[in-house]
Structure formats: structure tokens, C-alpha cells
Coordinates of C-alpha atoms and ligand atoms in Angstrom, one line a residue:
X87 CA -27.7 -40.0 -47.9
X88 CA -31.6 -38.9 -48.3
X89 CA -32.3 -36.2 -50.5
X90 CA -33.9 -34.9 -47.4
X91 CA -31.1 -34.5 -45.4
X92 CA -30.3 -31.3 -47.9
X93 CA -32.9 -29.6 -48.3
X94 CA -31.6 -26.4 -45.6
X95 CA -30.9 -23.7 -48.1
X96 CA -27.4 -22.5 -48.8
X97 CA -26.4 -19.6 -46.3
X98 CA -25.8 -16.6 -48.6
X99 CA -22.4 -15.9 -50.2
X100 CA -21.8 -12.9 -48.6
X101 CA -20.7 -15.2 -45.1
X102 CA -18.2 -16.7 -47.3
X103 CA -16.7 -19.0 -44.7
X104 CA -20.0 -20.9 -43.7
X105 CA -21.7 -20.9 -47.5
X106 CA -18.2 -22.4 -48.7
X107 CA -18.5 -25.6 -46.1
X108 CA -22.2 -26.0 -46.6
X109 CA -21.7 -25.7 -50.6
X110 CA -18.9 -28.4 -50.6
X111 CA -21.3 -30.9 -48.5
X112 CA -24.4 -29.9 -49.9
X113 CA -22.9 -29.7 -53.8
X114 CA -21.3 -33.3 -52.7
X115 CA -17.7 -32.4 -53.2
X116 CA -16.2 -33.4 -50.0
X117 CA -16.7 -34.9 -47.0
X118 CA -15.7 -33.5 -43.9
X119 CA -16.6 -36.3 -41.4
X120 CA -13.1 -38.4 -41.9
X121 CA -12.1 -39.1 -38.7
X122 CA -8.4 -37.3 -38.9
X123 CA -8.3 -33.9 -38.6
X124 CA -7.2 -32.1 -41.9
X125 CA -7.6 -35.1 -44.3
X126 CA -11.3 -35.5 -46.3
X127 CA -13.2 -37.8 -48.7
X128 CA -14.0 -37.2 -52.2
X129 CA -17.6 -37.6 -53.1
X130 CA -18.0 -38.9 -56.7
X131 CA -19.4 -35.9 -57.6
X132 CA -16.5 -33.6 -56.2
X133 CA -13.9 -35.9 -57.8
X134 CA -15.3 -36.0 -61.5
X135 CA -14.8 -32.2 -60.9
X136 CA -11.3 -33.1 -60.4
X137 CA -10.8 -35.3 -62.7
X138 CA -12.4 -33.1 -65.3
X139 CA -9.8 -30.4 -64.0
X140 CA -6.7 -31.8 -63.8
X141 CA -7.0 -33.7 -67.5
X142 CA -6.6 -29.8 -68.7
X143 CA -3.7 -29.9 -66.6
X144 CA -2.3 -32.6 -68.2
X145 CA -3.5 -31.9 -71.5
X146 CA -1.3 -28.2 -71.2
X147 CA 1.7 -30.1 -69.8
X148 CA 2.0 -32.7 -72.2
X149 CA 1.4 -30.4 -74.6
X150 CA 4.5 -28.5 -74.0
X151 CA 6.9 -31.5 -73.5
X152 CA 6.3 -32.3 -70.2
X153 CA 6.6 -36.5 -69.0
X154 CA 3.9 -37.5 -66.2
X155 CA 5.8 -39.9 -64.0
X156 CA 5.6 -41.5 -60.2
X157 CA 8.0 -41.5 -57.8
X158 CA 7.5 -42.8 -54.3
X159 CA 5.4 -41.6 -51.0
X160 CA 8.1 -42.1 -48.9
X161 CA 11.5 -40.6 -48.9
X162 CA 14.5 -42.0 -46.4
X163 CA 15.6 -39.4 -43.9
X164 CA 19.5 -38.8 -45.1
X165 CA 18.0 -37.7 -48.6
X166 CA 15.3 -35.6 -47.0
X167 CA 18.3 -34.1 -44.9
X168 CA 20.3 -32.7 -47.8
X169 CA 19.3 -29.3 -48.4
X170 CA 19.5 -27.3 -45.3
X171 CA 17.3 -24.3 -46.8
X172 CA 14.9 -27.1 -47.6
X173 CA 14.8 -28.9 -44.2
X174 CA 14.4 -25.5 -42.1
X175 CA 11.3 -24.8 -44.6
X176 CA 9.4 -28.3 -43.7
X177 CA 10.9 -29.7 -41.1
X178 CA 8.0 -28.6 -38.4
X179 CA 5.5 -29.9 -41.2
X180 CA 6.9 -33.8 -41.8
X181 CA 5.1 -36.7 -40.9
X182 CA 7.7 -39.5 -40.4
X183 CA 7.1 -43.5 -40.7
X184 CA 9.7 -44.9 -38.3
X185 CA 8.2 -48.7 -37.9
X186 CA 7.8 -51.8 -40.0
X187 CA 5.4 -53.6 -37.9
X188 CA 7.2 -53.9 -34.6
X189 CA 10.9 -53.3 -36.1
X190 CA 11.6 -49.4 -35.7
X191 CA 13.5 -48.6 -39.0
X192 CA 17.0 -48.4 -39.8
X193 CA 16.7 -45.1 -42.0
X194 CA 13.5 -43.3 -40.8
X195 CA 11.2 -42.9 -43.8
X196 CA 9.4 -39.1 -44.6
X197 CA 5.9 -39.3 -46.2
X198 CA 6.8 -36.6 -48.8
X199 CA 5.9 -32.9 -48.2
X200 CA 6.6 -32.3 -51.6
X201 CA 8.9 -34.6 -54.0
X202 CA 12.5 -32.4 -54.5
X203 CA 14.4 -35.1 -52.2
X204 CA 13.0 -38.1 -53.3
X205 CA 12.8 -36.8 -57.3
X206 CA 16.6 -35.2 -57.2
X207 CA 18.5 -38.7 -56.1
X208 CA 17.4 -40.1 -59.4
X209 CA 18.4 -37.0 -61.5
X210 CA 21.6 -38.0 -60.1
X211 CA 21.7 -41.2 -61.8
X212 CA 19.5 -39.8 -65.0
X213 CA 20.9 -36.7 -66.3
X214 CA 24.1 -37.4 -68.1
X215 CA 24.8 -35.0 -70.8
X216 CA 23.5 -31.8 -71.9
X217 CA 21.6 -33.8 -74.8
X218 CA 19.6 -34.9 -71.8
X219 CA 17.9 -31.2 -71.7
X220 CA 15.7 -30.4 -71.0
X221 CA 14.4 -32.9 -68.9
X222 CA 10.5 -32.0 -67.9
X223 CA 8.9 -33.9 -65.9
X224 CA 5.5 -34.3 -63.6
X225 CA 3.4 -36.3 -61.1
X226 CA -0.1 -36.1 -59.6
X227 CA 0.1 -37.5 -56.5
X228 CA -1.0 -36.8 -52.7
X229 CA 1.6 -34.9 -49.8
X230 CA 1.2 -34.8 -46.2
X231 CA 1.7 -31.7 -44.2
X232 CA 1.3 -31.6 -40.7
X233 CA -0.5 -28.4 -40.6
X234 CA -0.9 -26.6 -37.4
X235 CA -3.0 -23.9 -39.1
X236 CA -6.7 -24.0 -39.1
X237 CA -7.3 -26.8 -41.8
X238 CA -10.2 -26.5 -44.5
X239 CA -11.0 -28.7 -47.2
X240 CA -9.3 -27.8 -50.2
X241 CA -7.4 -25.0 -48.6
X242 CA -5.2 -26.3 -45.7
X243 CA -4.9 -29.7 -45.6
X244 CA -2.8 -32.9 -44.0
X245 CA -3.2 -34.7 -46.5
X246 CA -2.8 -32.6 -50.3
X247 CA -4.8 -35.5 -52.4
X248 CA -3.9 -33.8 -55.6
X249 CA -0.5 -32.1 -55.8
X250 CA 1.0 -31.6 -59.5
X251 CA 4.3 -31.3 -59.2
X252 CA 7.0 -30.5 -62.0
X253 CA 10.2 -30.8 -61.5
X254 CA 12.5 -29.4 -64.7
X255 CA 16.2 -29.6 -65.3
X256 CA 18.5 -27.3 -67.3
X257 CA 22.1 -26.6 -68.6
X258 CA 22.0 -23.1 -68.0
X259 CA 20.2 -20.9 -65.0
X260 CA 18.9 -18.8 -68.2
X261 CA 17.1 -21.5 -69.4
X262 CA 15.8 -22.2 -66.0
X263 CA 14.2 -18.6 -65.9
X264 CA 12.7 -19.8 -69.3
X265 CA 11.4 -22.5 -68.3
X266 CA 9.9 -20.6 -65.1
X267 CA 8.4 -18.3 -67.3
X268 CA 6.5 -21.4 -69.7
X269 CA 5.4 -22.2 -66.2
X270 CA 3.9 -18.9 -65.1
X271 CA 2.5 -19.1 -68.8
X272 CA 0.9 -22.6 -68.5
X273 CA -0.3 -21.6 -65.0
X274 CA -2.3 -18.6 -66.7
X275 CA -3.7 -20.9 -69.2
X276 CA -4.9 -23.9 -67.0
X277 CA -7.0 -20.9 -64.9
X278 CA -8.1 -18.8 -67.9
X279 CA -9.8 -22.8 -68.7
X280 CA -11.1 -23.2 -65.1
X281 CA -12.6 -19.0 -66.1
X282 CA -10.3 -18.0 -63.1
X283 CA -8.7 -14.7 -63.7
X284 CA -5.4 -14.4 -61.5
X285 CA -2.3 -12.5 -60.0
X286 CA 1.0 -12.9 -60.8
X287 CA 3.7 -11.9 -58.3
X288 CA 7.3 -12.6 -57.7
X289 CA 7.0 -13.0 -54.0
X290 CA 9.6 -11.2 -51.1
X291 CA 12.8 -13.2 -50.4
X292 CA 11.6 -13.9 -47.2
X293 CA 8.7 -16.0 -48.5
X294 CA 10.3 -17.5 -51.4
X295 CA 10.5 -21.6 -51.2
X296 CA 13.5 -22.7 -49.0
X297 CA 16.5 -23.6 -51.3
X298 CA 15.2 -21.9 -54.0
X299 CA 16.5 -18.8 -56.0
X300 CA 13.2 -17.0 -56.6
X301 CA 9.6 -17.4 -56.3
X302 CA 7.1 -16.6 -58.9
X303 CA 3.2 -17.2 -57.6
X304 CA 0.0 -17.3 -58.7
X305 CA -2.9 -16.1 -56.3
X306 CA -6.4 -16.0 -56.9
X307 CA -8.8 -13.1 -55.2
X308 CA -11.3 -15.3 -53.0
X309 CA -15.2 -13.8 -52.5
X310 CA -14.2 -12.1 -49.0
X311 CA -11.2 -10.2 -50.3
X312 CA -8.2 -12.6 -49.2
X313 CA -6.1 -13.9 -52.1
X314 CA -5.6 -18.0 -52.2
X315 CA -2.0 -19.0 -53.6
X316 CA -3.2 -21.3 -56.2
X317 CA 0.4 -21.9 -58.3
X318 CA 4.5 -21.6 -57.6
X319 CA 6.9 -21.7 -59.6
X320 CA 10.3 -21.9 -58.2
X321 CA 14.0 -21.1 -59.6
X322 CA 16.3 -23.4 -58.2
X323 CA 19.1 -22.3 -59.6
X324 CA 21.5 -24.9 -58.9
X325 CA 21.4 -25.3 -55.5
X326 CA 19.8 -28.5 -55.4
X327 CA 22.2 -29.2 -58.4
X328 CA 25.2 -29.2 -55.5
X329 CA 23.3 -30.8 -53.2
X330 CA 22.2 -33.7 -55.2
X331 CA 25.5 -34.1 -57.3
X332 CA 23.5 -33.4 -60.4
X333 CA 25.9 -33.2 -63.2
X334 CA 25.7 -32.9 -67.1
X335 CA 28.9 -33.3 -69.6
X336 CA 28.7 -29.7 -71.2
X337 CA 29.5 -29.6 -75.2
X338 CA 32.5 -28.5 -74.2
X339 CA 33.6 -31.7 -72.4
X340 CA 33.7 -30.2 -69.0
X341 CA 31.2 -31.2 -65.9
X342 CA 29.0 -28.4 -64.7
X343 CA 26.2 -28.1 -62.3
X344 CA 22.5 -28.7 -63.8
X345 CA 19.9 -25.5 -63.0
X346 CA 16.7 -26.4 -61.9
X347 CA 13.0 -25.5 -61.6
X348 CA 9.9 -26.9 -60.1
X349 CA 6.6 -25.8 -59.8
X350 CA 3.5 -26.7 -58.0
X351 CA -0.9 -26.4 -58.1
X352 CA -2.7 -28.4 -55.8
X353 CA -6.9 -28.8 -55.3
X354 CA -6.8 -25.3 -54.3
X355 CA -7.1 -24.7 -58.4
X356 CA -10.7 -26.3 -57.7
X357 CA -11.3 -24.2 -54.3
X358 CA -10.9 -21.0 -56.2
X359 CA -12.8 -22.3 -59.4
X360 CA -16.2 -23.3 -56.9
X361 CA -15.7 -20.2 -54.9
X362 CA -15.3 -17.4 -57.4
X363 CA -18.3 -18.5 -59.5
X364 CA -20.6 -19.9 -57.1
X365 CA -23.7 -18.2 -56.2
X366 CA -26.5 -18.0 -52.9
X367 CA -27.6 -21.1 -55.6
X368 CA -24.9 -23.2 -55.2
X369 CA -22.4 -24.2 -57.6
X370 CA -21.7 -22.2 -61.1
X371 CA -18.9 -24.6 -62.8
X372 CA -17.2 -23.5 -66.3
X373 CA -18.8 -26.1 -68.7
X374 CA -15.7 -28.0 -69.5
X375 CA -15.6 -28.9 -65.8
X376 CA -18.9 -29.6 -64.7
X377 CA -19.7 -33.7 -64.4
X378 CA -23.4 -32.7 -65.8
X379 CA -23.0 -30.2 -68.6
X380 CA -26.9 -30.1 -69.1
X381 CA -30.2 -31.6 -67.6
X382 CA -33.2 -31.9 -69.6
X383 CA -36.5 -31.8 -67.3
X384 CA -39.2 -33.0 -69.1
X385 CA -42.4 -30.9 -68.8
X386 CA -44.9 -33.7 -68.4
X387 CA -48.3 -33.3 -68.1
X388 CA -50.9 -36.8 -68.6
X389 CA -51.5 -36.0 -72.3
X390 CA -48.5 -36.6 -74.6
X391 CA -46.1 -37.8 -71.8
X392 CA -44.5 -40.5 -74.0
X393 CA -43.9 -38.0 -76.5
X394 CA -42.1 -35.5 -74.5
X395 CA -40.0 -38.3 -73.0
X396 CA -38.9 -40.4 -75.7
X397 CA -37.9 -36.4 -77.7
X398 CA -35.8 -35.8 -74.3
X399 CA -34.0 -39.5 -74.7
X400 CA -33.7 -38.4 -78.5
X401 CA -31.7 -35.3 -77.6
X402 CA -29.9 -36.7 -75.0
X403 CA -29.1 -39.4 -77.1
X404 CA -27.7 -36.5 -79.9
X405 CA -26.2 -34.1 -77.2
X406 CA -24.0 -37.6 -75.8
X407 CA -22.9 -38.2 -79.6
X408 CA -21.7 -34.7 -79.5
X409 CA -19.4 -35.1 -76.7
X410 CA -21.9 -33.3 -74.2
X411 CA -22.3 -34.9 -70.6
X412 CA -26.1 -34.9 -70.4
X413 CA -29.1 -36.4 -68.0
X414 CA -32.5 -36.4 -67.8
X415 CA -34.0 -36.2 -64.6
X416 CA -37.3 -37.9 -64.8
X417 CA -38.2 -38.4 -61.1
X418 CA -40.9 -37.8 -59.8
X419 CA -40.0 -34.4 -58.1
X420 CA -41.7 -31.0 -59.0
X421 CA -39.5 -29.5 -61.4
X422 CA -39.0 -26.7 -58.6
X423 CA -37.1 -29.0 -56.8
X424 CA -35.2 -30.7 -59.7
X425 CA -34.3 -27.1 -60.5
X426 CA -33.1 -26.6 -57.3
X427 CA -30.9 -29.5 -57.2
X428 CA -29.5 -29.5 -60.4
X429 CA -29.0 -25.3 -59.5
X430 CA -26.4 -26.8 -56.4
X431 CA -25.0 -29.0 -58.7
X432 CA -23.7 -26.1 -61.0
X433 CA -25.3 -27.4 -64.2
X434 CA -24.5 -24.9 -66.8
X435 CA -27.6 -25.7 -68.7
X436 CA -31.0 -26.9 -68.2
X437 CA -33.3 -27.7 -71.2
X438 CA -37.2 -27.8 -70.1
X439 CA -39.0 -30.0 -72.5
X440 CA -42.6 -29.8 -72.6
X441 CA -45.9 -30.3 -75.2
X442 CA -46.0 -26.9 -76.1
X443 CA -42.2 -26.6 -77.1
X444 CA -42.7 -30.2 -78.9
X445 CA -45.2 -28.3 -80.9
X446 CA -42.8 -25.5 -82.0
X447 CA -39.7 -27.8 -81.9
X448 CA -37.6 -26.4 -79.6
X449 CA -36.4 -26.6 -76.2
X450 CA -36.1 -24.2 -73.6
X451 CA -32.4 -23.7 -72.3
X452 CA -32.3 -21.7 -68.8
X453 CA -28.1 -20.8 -68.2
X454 CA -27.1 -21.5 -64.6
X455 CA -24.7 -18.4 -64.7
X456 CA -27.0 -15.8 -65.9
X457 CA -30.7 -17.5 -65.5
X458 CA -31.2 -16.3 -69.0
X459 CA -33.8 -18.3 -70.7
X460 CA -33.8 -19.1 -74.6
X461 CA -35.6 -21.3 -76.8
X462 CA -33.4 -23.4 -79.0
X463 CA -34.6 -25.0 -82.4
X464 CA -34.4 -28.7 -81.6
X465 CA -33.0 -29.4 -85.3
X466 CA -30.0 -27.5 -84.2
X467 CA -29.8 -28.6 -80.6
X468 CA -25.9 -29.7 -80.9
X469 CA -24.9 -26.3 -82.1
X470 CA -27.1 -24.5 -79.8
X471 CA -25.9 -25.9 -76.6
X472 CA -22.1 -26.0 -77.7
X473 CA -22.3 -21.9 -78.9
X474 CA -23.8 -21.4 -75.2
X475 CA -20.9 -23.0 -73.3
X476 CA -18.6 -20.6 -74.9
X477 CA -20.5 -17.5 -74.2
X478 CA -21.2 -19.1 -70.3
X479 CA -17.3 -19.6 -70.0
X480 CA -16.5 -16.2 -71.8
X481 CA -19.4 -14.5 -69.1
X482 CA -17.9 -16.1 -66.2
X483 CA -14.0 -15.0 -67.1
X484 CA -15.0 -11.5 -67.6
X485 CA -17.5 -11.5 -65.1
X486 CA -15.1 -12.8 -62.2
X487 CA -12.0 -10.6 -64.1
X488 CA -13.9 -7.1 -63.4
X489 CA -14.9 -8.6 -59.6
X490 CA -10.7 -8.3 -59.0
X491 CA -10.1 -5.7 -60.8
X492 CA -12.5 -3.8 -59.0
X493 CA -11.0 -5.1 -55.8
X494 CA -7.3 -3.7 -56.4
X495 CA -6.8 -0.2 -54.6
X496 CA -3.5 1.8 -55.8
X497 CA -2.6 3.1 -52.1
X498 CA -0.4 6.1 -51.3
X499 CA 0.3 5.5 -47.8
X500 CA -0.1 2.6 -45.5
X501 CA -3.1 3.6 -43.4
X502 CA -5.0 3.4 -46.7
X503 CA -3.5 0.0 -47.5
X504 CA -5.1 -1.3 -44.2
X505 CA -7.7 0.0 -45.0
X506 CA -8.2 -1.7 -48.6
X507 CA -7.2 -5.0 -47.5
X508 CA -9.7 -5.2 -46.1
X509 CA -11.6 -5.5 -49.3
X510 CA -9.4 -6.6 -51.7
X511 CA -6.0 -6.5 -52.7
X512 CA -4.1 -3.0 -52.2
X513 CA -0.9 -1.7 -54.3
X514 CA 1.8 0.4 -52.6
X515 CA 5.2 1.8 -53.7
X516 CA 8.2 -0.3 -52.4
X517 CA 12.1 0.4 -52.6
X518 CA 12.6 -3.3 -52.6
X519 CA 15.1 -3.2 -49.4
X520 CA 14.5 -5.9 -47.1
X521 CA 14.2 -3.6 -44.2
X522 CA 11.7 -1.4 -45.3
X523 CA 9.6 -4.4 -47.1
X524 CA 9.5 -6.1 -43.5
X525 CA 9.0 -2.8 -41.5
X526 CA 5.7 -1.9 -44.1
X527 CA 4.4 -5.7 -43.3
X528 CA 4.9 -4.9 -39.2
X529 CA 3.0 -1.8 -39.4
X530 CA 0.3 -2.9 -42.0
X531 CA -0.3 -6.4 -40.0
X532 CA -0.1 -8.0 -43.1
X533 CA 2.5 -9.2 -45.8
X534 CA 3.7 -8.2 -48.8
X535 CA 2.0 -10.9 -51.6
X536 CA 4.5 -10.1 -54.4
X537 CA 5.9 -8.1 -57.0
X538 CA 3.6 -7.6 -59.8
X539 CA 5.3 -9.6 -62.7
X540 CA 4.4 -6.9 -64.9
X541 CA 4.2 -3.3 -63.8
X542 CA 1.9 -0.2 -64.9
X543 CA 3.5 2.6 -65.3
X544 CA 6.7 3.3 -63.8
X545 CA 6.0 6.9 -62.1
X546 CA 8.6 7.9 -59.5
X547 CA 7.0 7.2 -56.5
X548 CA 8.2 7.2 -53.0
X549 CA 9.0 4.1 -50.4
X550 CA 6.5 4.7 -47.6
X551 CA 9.3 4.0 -45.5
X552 CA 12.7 5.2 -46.2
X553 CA 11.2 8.1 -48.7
X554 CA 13.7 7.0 -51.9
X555 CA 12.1 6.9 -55.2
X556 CA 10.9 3.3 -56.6
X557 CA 9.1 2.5 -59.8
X558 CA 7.8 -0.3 -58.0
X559 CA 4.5 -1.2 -56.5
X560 CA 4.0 -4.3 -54.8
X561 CA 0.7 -6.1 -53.9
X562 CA -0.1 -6.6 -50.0
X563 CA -3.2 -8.8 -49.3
X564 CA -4.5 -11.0 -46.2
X565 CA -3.6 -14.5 -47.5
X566 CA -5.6 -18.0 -47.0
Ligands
ZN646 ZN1 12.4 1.8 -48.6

């Protein structure tokens, strides 16, 4: 599309719901003008985002003995019937494929919502023996939910374009808490990468995933105050185990039932990346996601053009060696507009080149977080703009770390938690009876997010609703 065509100025972050769909057109990350309702496009641009993304994904899982594999999109309707927990949770959200051409099917065929049914039928056949543990493994791939909801690109979606799924199996339901704990773990990691500081919660039984034993989640704190669920990691005890017949010889000889786990991040990872650091600018993105790491504008005036252009190639030419994704823009713009664009794009650094820094021998380097400006000695140009990506990643952790802490309100009673949810995320003691947990949701108008997976303190406090004494606090927040 023309350049022209973009030029309307972001609306400021403070409307958070119209500066987040302007940003992802105007940014080019998707498009929204598919014509079915809740699935979108990819530009280029959004998708080397991704791909930059989920490679630290996959670098942490592989790391810690994980297998990528593929199963298939479709899954026939007596496997995706198994699990009753499991079918009550999706059923209202399936798509289903029931032709082949003109032929209806013999077995209906469900697009997956999410893999369990088509994965556990082949951990059937696969796990054997307990020297088959633990069996870790993963897939990228796309899900299809027939969302009812409000859709939004990244957030809700039809079609999920880039679900990571894990899906882990284990002798003992000890070693499946383990492994849900790695997960939580890995989970931290991949968003401390992405410069996303998170909550950790074990959620309420009542919004656990269906079939499983327990939920542990992941939410990040979006700009207006609502958390985005960005990771789960489920115990599955072995319910599926039953379901699925998955068996394992145990040392002993005997046949027991497998534990489970599986555990889930989608392109909402990349939602909360672009909206917590983005500015009134546009995108901020960490440096080990961003497609362009730096842009070097060359300062030209009609004396010494050449020279300022072939010492930008030069640096480019060194910053590429160096691993460093790097342009120059020499259009024919005025650098206030190249600034501009490159400002949308989330460039974490700009160099300006110009005569007068050829005659000192430096460059100019302007941050895209901070707008700080600095002059780096071009001899040491690699070294320069490598130290700088570190300080802009460790600036935008802390700086988006004391934005939710500042935004979590220790309540005492629940007229102050409606009130603070407003804002942020509020804390509030909780007995942990199902009762009381459902009766504090009724009369807050909002739901209890999770047990914090580690607790402050552990003051005797008082359940707002039955008055017993709980060391617990639980998080309530309005939820995308
Ligand atoms: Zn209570």
C-alpha cells in the first residue's frame, strides 16, 4: 500500500483499544480485512516478529528436552468424544468438517481446538515402558475456535495461527507436577526474553482446563489495567491416561496408568510484548525481536554525500557480520519522516550519519525506548550497538515490571477490590471454599484470576465472606 495511506498519526495510548488496532495496521503486523470474521493475515513484517519470537520458544524448549513434532489438523469425532470433561469444555467452540466433496463423512472430522485427542491416541501406541519417560513433546501449529466473544487480532481469534502446544508424559503424578513446574519456569523465561514481566497464578477449580487436575497460568497486565492470559500449564493427572488407555510397564513388572501434562502460549505472547512497550510512537520491540534492529539515516547534504554513504554501507556491512539486523534508508524522504516511520516500526536504534560525525568518527545512536541520544566511536561500532541492546532490553523489563507492580492493590474488603480493578489487578484474602470464592466473584462482577503461586506473607487474614482466617490472597482482575 502507499506510504500515504499511513500517514494519520497513531491515536494516543491512553485509548488503548483504538491505538492497539491502528498500531497493528499501521506497524504492518496484521491485517484485519480477511473476509471471515475472527481469522487475519500476517504482514511480513508482523510475521518476522513471530518468527523472531517463537525461535526463543523453541530454542528454551529444545533446550530442556523437549521434541518439536506435527500431528494432524483434523481429529475424527469418536476420539474427540472421549473425555467427557474435555468435550463439555469445547464442545460449543468446534468447527467440524463433515464432507469430502459431495460424500458427507463416515466419522465426522474436528478441526483441532487444541491437540489432547488427536495427540493421546498415539501415546497409546508409543509409550511402552517407563524407560519411555519422560516423553516431552511439542508442535507449532494453528487451532480453530468458534469464538462467540468479541474477536481481536491476536487476542480472540477463530483461527489461533500460532499455538505451541506441549504435551508431556510421566510415570508418576509427582513427576507431572515437576514437570508443570519446568513449565511455569520456561514460561517465565520465554517472557523475561520478550522484556514481559508476568503473573503467576494457580487458577479456581472452576476455571481450570476441562479434564485436567489443576491449572497453573500465566497472565500479563495489559496498558488499560485487564490482565491477558498469555500461558497454561495443565496437570492432567491421569485422567486422559484412562481415557486414552495410556499404559507403561512399571520396573516392577506391573501396568499402571501414565500422568500427564500439557501446556499452551499462543500469539497472544506477541499481543502483550507490542502492547506493554509500545508508545503514542508506535512500536518499542525488545531488540532480539525486532525484524530491523537498527536503521542508519544518512545525514546528506550536496558536499561529501558519497562519503557519508559509502561509511553508512561500511557499518552496515560490519553491524550484518556481527549478527545485527541493519538498514539504511536512503530515500529520498526528510529524515523527519524516515524517523517517523522507522519510530512505528519499533527500531530499537537509529544511527544518524552525517559530515560532521564523519569528521569526529562517530555516529549518532538515538534509542527508540528512551529517545536518549549518544555518539558512538565508529571504530567500536559493533560493541557499541550490542552493549545498547542490553541496557534497551534491561530498561524495558524494569520499566514495564514497576508499571504492574504499581498496578497491584492489596484490598481489605471487596468494595475496594471493585474499585482497583478498575486499574489494575487487586489482592484479597480468600478461604479457598468454593462457595465463598464464587459468592466474592458475584458480588465483585468479576472473577477470581488465581492463586498467587508464591505468597507474601502469610498474616491471618479474614475471608470477606464467611470471616475464617486464610493465609491466602488471591488476585481478581477484569480478564481479556
Ligand atoms: Zn470463606
Amino acid at each position: 500500500m502507499a506510504e500515504s495511506e499511513k500517514e494519520a498519526a497513531l491515536p494516543p495510548k491512553e485509548e488503548f483499544s483504538d491505538w492497539y488496532n491502528e498500531l497493528l495496521w499501521m506497524a504492518e503486523i496484521m491485517d484485519v480485512r480477511y473476509p471471515v470474521k475472527g481469522l487475519y493475515v500476517w504482514y511480513p513484517f508482523g510475521f518476522a516478529i513471530r518468527r523472531s519470537t517463537y525461535s526463543i520458544i523453541r530454542e528454551l524448549l529444545d533446550n530442556s528436552g523437549h521434541q518439536e513434532t506435527l500431528f494432524p489438523l483434523l481429529i475424527p469425532e469418536n476420539e474427540f468424544m472421549k473425555e467427557a470433561e474435555h468435550i463439555k469444555g469445547f464442545e460449543d467452540e468446534v468447527y467440524w468438517v463433515t464432507h469430502g466433496g459431495k460424500d458427507p463423512l463416515d466419522v465426522p472430522l474436528a478441526l483441532r481446538p487444541t491437540s489432547e485427542t488427536a495427540i493421546y491416541p498415539m501415546y497409546k501406541i508409543w509409550v511402552r515402558s517407563h524407560a519411555d519417560f519422560p516423553l516431552k513433546l511439542y508442535q507449532v501449529v494453528n487451532t480453530f475456535r468458534y469464538e462467540t466473544k468479541h474477536t481481536r487480532p491476536l487476542i480472540r481469534l477463530r483461527e489461533i495461527t500460532s499455538f505451541k502446544e506441549a504435551h508431556t508424559v510421566h510415570a508418576t503424578w509427582e513427576d507431572a507436577e515437576a514437570q508443570v513446574k519446568e513449565a511455569v519456569e520456561l514460561y517465565t523465561e520465554i517472557y523475561r526474553r520478550l522484556a514481559v514481566p508476568i503473573l503467576r497464578s494457580r487458577r479456581p477449580d472452576w476455571d481450570k482446563f476441562p479434564g485436567a487436575d489443576y491449572t497453573d497460568a500465566i497472565d500479563a497486565m495489559m496498558p488499560d489495567g485487564k490482565t491477558l492470559q498469555v500461558g497454561t500449564c495443565h496437570h492432567l493427572g491421569d485422567n486422559f491416561a484412562k481415557t486414552f488407555d495410556i499404559t507403561y510397564e512399571d520396573t516392577d513388572g506391573e501396568q499402571r496408568y501414565a500422568h500427564q501434562t500439557c501446556y499452551g502460549i499462543s500469539e497472544r505472547c506477541i499481543a502483550a510484548t507490542l502492547s506493554i512497550h509500545g508508545d503514542d510512537k508506535g512500536l518499542v520491540l525488545p531488540p532480539e525481536i525486532a525484524p530491523v534492529q537498527v536503521v542508519i539515516i544518512p545525514i546528506i547534504f550536496k558536499k561529501g554525500a558519497e562519503e557519508v554513504l559509502a561509511a553508512c554501507k561500511d557499518v552496515q556491512a560490519r553491524l550484518r557480520k556481527a549478527g545485527v539486523r541493519v538498514e539504511i534508508d536512503a530515500s529520498d524522504l526528510r529524515p523527519g519522516a524516515k524517523y517517523y516511520r522507522w519510530e512505528m516500526k519499533g527500531v530499537p536504534l537509529r544511527l544518524e550519519i552525517g559530515p560532521r560525525d564523519l569528521e569526529n568518527n562517530v555516529a549518532v545512536a538515538v534509542r527508540r525506548d528512551s529517545g536518549e541520544k549518544e555518539q558512538i566511536p565508529l571504530p567500536e561500532i559493533e560493541a557499541g550497538v550490542l552493549s545498547r541492546f542490553e541496557a534497551i532490553h534491561e530498561s524495558l523489563y524494569e520499566k514495564a515490571k514497576a508499571g504492574l507492580e504499581s498496578r497491584i492493590f492489596a484490598c481489605s474488603d471487596l468494595e475496594e477490590v471493585k474499585e482497583k480493578i478498575q486499574k489494575g489487578v487487586a489482592t484479597i484474602p480468600w478461604c479457598g471454599k468454593r462457595d465463598c470464592g464464587l459468592a466474592m466473584e458475584d458480588k465483585i462482577g468479576a472473577g477470581i484470576l488465581g492463586i498467587p503461586l508464591e505468597q507474601e506473607g502469610n498474616s491471618k487474614e479474614k475471608c470477606p465472606i464467611c470471616g475464617e482466617e486464610t493465609g491466602t490472597r488471591v488476585y481478581v482482575a477484569r480478564t481479556y
